[in-house]
PDB file of C-alpha atoms in Angstrom:
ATOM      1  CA  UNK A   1     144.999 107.765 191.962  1.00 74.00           C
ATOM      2  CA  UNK A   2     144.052 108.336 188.386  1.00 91.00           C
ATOM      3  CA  UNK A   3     145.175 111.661 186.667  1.00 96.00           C
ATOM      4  CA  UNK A   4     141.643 113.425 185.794  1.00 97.00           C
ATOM      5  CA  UNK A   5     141.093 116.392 183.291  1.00 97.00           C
ATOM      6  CA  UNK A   6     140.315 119.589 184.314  1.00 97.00           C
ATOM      7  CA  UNK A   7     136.564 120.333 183.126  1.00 96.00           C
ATOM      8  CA  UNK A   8     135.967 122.722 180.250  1.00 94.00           C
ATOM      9  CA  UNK A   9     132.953 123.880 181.570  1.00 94.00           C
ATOM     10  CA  UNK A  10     135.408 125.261 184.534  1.00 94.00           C
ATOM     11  CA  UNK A  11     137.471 127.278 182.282  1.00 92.00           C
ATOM     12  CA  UNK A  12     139.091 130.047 184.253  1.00 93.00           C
ATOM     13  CA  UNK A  13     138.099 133.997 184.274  1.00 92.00           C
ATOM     14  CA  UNK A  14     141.513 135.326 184.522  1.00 92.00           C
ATOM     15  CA  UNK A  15     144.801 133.074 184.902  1.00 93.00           C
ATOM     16  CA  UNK A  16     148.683 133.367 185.712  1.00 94.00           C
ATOM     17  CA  UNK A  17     149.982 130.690 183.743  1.00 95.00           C
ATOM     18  CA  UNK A  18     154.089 130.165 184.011  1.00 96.00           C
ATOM     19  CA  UNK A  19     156.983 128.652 184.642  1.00 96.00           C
ATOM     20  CA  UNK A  20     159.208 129.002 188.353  1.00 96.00           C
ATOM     21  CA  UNK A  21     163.140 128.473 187.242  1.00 95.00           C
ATOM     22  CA  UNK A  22     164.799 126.353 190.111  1.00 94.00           C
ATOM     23  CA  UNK A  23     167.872 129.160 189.831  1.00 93.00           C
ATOM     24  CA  UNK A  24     170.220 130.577 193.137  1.00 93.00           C
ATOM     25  CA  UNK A  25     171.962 133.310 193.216  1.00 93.00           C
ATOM     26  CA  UNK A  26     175.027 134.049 195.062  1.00 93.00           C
ATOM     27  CA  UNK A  27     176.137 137.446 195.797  1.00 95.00           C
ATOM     28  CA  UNK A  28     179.080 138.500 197.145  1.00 94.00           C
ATOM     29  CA  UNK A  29     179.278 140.693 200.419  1.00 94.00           C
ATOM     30  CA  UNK A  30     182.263 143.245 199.218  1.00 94.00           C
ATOM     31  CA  UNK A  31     181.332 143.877 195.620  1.00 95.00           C
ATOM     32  CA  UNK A  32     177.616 142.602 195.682  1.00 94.00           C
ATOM     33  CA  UNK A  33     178.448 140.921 192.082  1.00 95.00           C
ATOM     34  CA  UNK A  34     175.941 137.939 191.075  1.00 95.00           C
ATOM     35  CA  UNK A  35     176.245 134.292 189.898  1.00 95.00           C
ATOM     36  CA  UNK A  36     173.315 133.004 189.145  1.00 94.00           C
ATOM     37  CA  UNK A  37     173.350 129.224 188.994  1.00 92.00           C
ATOM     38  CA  UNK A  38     170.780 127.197 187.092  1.00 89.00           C
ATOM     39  CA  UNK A  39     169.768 123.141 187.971  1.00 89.00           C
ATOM     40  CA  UNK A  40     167.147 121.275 186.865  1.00 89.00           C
ATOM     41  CA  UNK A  41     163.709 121.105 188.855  1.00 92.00           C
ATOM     42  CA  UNK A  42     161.648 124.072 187.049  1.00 95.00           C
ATOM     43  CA  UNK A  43     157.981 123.693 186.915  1.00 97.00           C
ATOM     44  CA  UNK A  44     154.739 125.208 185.930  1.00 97.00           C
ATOM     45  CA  UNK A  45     152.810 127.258 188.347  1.00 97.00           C
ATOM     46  CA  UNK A  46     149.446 128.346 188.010  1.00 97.00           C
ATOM     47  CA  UNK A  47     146.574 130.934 189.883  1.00 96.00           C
ATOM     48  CA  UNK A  48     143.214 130.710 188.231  1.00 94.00           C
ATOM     49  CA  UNK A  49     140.097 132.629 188.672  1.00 93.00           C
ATOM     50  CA  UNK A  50     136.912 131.166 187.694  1.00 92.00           C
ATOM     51  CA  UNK A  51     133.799 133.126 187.028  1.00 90.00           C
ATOM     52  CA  UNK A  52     130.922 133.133 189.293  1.00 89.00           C
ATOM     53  CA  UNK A  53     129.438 130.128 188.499  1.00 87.00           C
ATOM     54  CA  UNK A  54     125.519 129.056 188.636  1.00 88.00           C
ATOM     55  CA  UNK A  55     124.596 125.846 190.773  1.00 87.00           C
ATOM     56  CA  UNK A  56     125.402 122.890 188.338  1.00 93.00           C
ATOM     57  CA  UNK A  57     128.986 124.520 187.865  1.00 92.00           C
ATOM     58  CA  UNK A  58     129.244 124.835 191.495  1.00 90.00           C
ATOM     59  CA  UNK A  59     128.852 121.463 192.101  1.00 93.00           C
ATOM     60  CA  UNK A  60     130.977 120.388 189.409  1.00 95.00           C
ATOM     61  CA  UNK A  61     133.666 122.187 190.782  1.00 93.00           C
ATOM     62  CA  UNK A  62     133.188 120.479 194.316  1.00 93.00           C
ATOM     63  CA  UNK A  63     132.920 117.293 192.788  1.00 95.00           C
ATOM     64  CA  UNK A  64     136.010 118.140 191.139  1.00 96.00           C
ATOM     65  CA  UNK A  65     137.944 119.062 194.281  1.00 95.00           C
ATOM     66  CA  UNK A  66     136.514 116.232 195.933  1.00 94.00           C
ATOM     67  CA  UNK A  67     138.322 113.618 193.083  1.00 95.00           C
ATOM     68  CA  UNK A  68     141.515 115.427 193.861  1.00 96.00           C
ATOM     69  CA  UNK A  69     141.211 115.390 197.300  1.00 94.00           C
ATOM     70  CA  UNK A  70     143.521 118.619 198.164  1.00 93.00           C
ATOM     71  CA  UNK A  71     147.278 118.417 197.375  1.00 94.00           C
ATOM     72  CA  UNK A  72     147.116 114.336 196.488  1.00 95.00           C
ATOM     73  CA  UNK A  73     145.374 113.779 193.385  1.00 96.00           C
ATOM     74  CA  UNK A  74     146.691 115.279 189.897  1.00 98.00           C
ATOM     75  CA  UNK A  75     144.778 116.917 186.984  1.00 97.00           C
ATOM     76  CA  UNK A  76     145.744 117.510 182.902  1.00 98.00           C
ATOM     77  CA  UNK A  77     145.567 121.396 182.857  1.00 97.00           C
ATOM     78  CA  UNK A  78     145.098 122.743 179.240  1.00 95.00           C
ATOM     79  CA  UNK A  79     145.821 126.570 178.804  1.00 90.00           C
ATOM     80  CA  UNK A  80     142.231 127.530 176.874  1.00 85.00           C
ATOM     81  CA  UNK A  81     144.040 130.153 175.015  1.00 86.00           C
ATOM     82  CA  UNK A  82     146.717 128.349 173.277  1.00 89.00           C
ATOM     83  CA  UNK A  83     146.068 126.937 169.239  1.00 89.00           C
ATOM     84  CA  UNK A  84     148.394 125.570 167.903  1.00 90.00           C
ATOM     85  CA  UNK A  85     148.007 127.391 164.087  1.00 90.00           C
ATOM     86  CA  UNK A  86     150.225 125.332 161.844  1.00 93.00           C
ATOM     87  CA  UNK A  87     147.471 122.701 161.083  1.00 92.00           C
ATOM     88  CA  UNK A  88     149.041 119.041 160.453  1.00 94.00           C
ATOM     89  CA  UNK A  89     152.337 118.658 161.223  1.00 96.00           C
ATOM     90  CA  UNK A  90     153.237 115.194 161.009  1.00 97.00           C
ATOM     91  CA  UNK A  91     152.861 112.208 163.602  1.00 98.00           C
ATOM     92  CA  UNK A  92     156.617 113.364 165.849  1.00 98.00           C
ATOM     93  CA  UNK A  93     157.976 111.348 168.291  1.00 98.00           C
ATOM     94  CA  UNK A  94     160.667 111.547 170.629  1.00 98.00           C
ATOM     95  CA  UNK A  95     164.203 110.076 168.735  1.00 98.00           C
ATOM     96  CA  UNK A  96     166.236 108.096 170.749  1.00 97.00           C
ATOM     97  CA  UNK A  97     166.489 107.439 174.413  1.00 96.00           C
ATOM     98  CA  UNK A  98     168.037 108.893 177.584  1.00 96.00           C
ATOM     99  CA  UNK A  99     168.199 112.458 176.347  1.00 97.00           C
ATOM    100  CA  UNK A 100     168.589 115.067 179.099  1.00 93.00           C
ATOM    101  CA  UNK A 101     169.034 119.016 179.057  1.00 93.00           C
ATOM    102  CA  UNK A 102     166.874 121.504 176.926  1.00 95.00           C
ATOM    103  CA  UNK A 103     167.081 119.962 173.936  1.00 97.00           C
ATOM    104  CA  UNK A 104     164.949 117.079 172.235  1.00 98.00           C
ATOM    105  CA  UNK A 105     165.924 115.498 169.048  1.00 98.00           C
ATOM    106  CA  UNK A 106     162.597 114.543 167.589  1.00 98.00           C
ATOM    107  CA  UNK A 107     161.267 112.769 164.304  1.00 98.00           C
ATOM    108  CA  UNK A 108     158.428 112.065 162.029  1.00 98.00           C
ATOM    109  CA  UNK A 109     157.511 115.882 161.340  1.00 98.00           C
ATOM    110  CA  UNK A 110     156.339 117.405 157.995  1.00 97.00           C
ATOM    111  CA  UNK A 111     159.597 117.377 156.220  1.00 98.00           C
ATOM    112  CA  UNK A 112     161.252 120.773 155.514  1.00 98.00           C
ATOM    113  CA  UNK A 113     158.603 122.596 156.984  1.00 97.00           C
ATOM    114  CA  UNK A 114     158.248 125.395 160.214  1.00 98.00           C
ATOM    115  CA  UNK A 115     156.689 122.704 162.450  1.00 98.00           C
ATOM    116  CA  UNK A 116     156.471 124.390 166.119  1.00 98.00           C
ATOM    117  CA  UNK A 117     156.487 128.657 166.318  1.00 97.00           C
ATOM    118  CA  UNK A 118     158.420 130.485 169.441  1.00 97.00           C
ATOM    119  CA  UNK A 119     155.685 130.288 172.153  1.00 96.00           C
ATOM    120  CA  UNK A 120     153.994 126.955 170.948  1.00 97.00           C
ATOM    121  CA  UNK A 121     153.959 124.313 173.815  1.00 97.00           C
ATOM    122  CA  UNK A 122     154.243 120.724 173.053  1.00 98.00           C
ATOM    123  CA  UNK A 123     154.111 117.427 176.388  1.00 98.00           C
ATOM    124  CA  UNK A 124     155.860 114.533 175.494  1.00 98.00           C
ATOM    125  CA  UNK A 125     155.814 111.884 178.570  1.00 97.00           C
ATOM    126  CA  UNK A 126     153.655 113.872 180.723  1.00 97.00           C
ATOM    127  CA  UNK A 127     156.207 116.976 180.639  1.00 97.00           C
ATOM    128  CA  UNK A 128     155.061 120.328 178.682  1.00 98.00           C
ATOM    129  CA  UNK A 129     157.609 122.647 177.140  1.00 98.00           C
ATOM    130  CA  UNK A 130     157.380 125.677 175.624  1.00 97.00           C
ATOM    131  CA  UNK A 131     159.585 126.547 172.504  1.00 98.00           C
ATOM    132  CA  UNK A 132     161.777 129.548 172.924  1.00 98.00           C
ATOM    133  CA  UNK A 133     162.136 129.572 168.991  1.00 98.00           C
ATOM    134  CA  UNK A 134     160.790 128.917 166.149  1.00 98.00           C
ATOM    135  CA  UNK A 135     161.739 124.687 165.454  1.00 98.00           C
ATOM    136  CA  UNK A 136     162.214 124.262 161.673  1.00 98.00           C
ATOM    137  CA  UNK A 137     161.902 120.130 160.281  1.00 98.00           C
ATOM    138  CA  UNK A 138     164.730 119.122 158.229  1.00 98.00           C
ATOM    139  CA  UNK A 139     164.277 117.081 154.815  1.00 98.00           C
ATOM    140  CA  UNK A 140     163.490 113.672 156.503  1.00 98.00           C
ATOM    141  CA  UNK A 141     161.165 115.267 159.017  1.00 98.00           C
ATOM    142  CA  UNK A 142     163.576 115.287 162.261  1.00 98.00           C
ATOM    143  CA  UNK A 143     163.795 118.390 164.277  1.00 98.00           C
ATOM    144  CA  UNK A 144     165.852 119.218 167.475  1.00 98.00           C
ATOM    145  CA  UNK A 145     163.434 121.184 169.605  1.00 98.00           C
ATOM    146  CA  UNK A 146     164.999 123.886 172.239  1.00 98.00           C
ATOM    147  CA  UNK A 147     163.238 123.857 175.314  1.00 98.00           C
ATOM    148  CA  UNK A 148     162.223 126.315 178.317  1.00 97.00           C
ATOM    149  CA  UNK A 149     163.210 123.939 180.724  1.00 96.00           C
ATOM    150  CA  UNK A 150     164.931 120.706 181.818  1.00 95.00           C
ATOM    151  CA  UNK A 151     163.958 117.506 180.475  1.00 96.00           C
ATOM    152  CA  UNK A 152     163.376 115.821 184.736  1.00 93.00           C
ATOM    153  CA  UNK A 153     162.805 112.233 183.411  1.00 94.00           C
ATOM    154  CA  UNK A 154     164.492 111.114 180.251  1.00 96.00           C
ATOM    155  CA  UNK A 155     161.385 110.069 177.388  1.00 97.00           C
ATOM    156  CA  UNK A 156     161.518 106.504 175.942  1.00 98.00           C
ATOM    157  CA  UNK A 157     162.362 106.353 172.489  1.00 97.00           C
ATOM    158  CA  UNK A 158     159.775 106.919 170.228  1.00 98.00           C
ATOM    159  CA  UNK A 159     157.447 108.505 172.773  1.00 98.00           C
ATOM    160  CA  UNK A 160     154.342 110.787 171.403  1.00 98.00           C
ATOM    161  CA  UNK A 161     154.491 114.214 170.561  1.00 98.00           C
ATOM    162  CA  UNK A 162     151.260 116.443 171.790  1.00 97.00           C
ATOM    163  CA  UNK A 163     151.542 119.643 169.904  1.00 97.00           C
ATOM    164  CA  UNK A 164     147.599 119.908 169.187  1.00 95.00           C
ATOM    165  CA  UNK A 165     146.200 119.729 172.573  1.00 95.00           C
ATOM    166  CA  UNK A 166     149.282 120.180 174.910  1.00 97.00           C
ATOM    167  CA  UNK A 167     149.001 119.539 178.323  1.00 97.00           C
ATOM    168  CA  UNK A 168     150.489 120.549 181.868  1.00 98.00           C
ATOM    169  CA  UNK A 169     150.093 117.525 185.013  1.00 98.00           C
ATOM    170  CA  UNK A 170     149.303 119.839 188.146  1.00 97.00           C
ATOM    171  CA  UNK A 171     148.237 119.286 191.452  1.00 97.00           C
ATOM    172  CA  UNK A 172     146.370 121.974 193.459  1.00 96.00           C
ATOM    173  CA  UNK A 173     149.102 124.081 195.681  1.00 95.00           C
ATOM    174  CA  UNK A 174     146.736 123.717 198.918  1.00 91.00           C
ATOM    175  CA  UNK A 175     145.037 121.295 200.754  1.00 89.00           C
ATOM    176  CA  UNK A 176     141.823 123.170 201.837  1.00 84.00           C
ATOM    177  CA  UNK A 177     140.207 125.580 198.701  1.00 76.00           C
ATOM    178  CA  UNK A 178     136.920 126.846 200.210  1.00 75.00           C
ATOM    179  CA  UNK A 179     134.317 128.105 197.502  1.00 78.00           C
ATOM    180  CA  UNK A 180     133.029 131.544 198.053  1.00 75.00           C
ATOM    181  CA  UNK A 181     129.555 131.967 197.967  1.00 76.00           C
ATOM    182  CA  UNK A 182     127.171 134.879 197.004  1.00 72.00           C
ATOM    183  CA  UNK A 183     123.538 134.978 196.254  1.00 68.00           C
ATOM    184  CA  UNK A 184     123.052 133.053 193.005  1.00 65.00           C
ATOM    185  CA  UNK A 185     126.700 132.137 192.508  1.00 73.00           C
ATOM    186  CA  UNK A 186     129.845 130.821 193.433  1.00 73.00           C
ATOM    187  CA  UNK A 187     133.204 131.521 192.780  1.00 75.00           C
ATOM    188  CA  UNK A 188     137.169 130.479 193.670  1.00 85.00           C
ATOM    189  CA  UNK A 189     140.896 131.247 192.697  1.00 90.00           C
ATOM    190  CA  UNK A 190     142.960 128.499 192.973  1.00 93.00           C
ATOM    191  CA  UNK A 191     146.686 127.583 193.064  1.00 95.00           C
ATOM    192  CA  UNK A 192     148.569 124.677 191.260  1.00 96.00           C
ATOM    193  CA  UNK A 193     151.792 123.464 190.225  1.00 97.00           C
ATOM    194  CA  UNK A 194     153.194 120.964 188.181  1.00 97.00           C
ATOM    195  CA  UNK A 195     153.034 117.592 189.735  1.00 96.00           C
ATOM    196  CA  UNK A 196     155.593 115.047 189.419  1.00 92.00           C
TER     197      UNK A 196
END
């Protein structure tokens, strides 16, 4: 099944937009001290509200849960109130293979130039990140970008950059989401998380 975008005309009311940390802790029965242990496995989670909505949204919204068909088909979520404000900042792709952790040594930016702020999200092979700090280019436009999360499946070399219009692949947490219905409108909340 095709990955689909998330209509614009659907843009949510209200949203919880965020990340769930695949973290344990372990606490000890004497002293109840903590170790928190970190793996790899985060993902984006999401709960969005969308305004009543008039008959021709209505139905775009069913038709739109109808192409996912509950938990099984996927859709590009794009947080509406994220710009990135640094205008053009080069073409960047991913530099070199296999690379695993939070960190991605990248290429092809502006040179010497603040290319991504601390907040700014960025999806290279289906995967969005958010940058914990501000990501400075160096004088032949490579940058190491820190990450919020685990890289789960290694980019190929030379893979795009979205830092424009970043995106987040999600899948709707539920199999049944019923739209409530008033006189003259409709409305829903739905769950998601990242799908992969």
């Amino acid at each position: 099944m095709a990955t689909i975008d998330w209509p614009a005309e659907l843009a949510p009311q209200s949203s919880e937009f965020g990340v769930a940390y695949n973290d344990m802790a372990f606490t000890s029965i004497f002293s109840n001290a903590q170790q928190i242990v970190s793996f790899p496995g985060d993902y984006w989670q999401l709960s969005m509200t969308l305004p009543p909505l008039g008959r021709d949204k209505e139905r775009l919204l069913a038709a739109t849960l109808g192409r996912l068909r509950g938990r099984t088909g996927w859709f590009r979520f794009r947080d509406r109130r994220y710009r990135h404000t640094l205008g053009d900042v080069g073409n960047p792709i991913v530099d070199g293979a296999n690379q695993t952790g939070i960190r991605l040594q990248t290429r092809l930016w502006k040179a010497s130039s603040l290319v991504l702020r601390a907040g700014d999200y960025i999806t290279v092979a289906d995967q969005m990140f958010q940058m914990p700090e501000d990501v400075e280019s160096d004088a032949n436009g490579n940058a190491l970008l820190p990450l919020n999360m685990w890289i789960r499946e290694a980019p190929a070399s030379a893979a795009p950059i979205e830092y424009a219009s970043p995106y987040c692949v999600m899948r709707l947490a539920s199999s049944g989401n019923p739209i409530r219905r008033q006189v003259g409108q409709a409305g829903i909340t739905l769950q998601a998380r990242e799908a992969f």
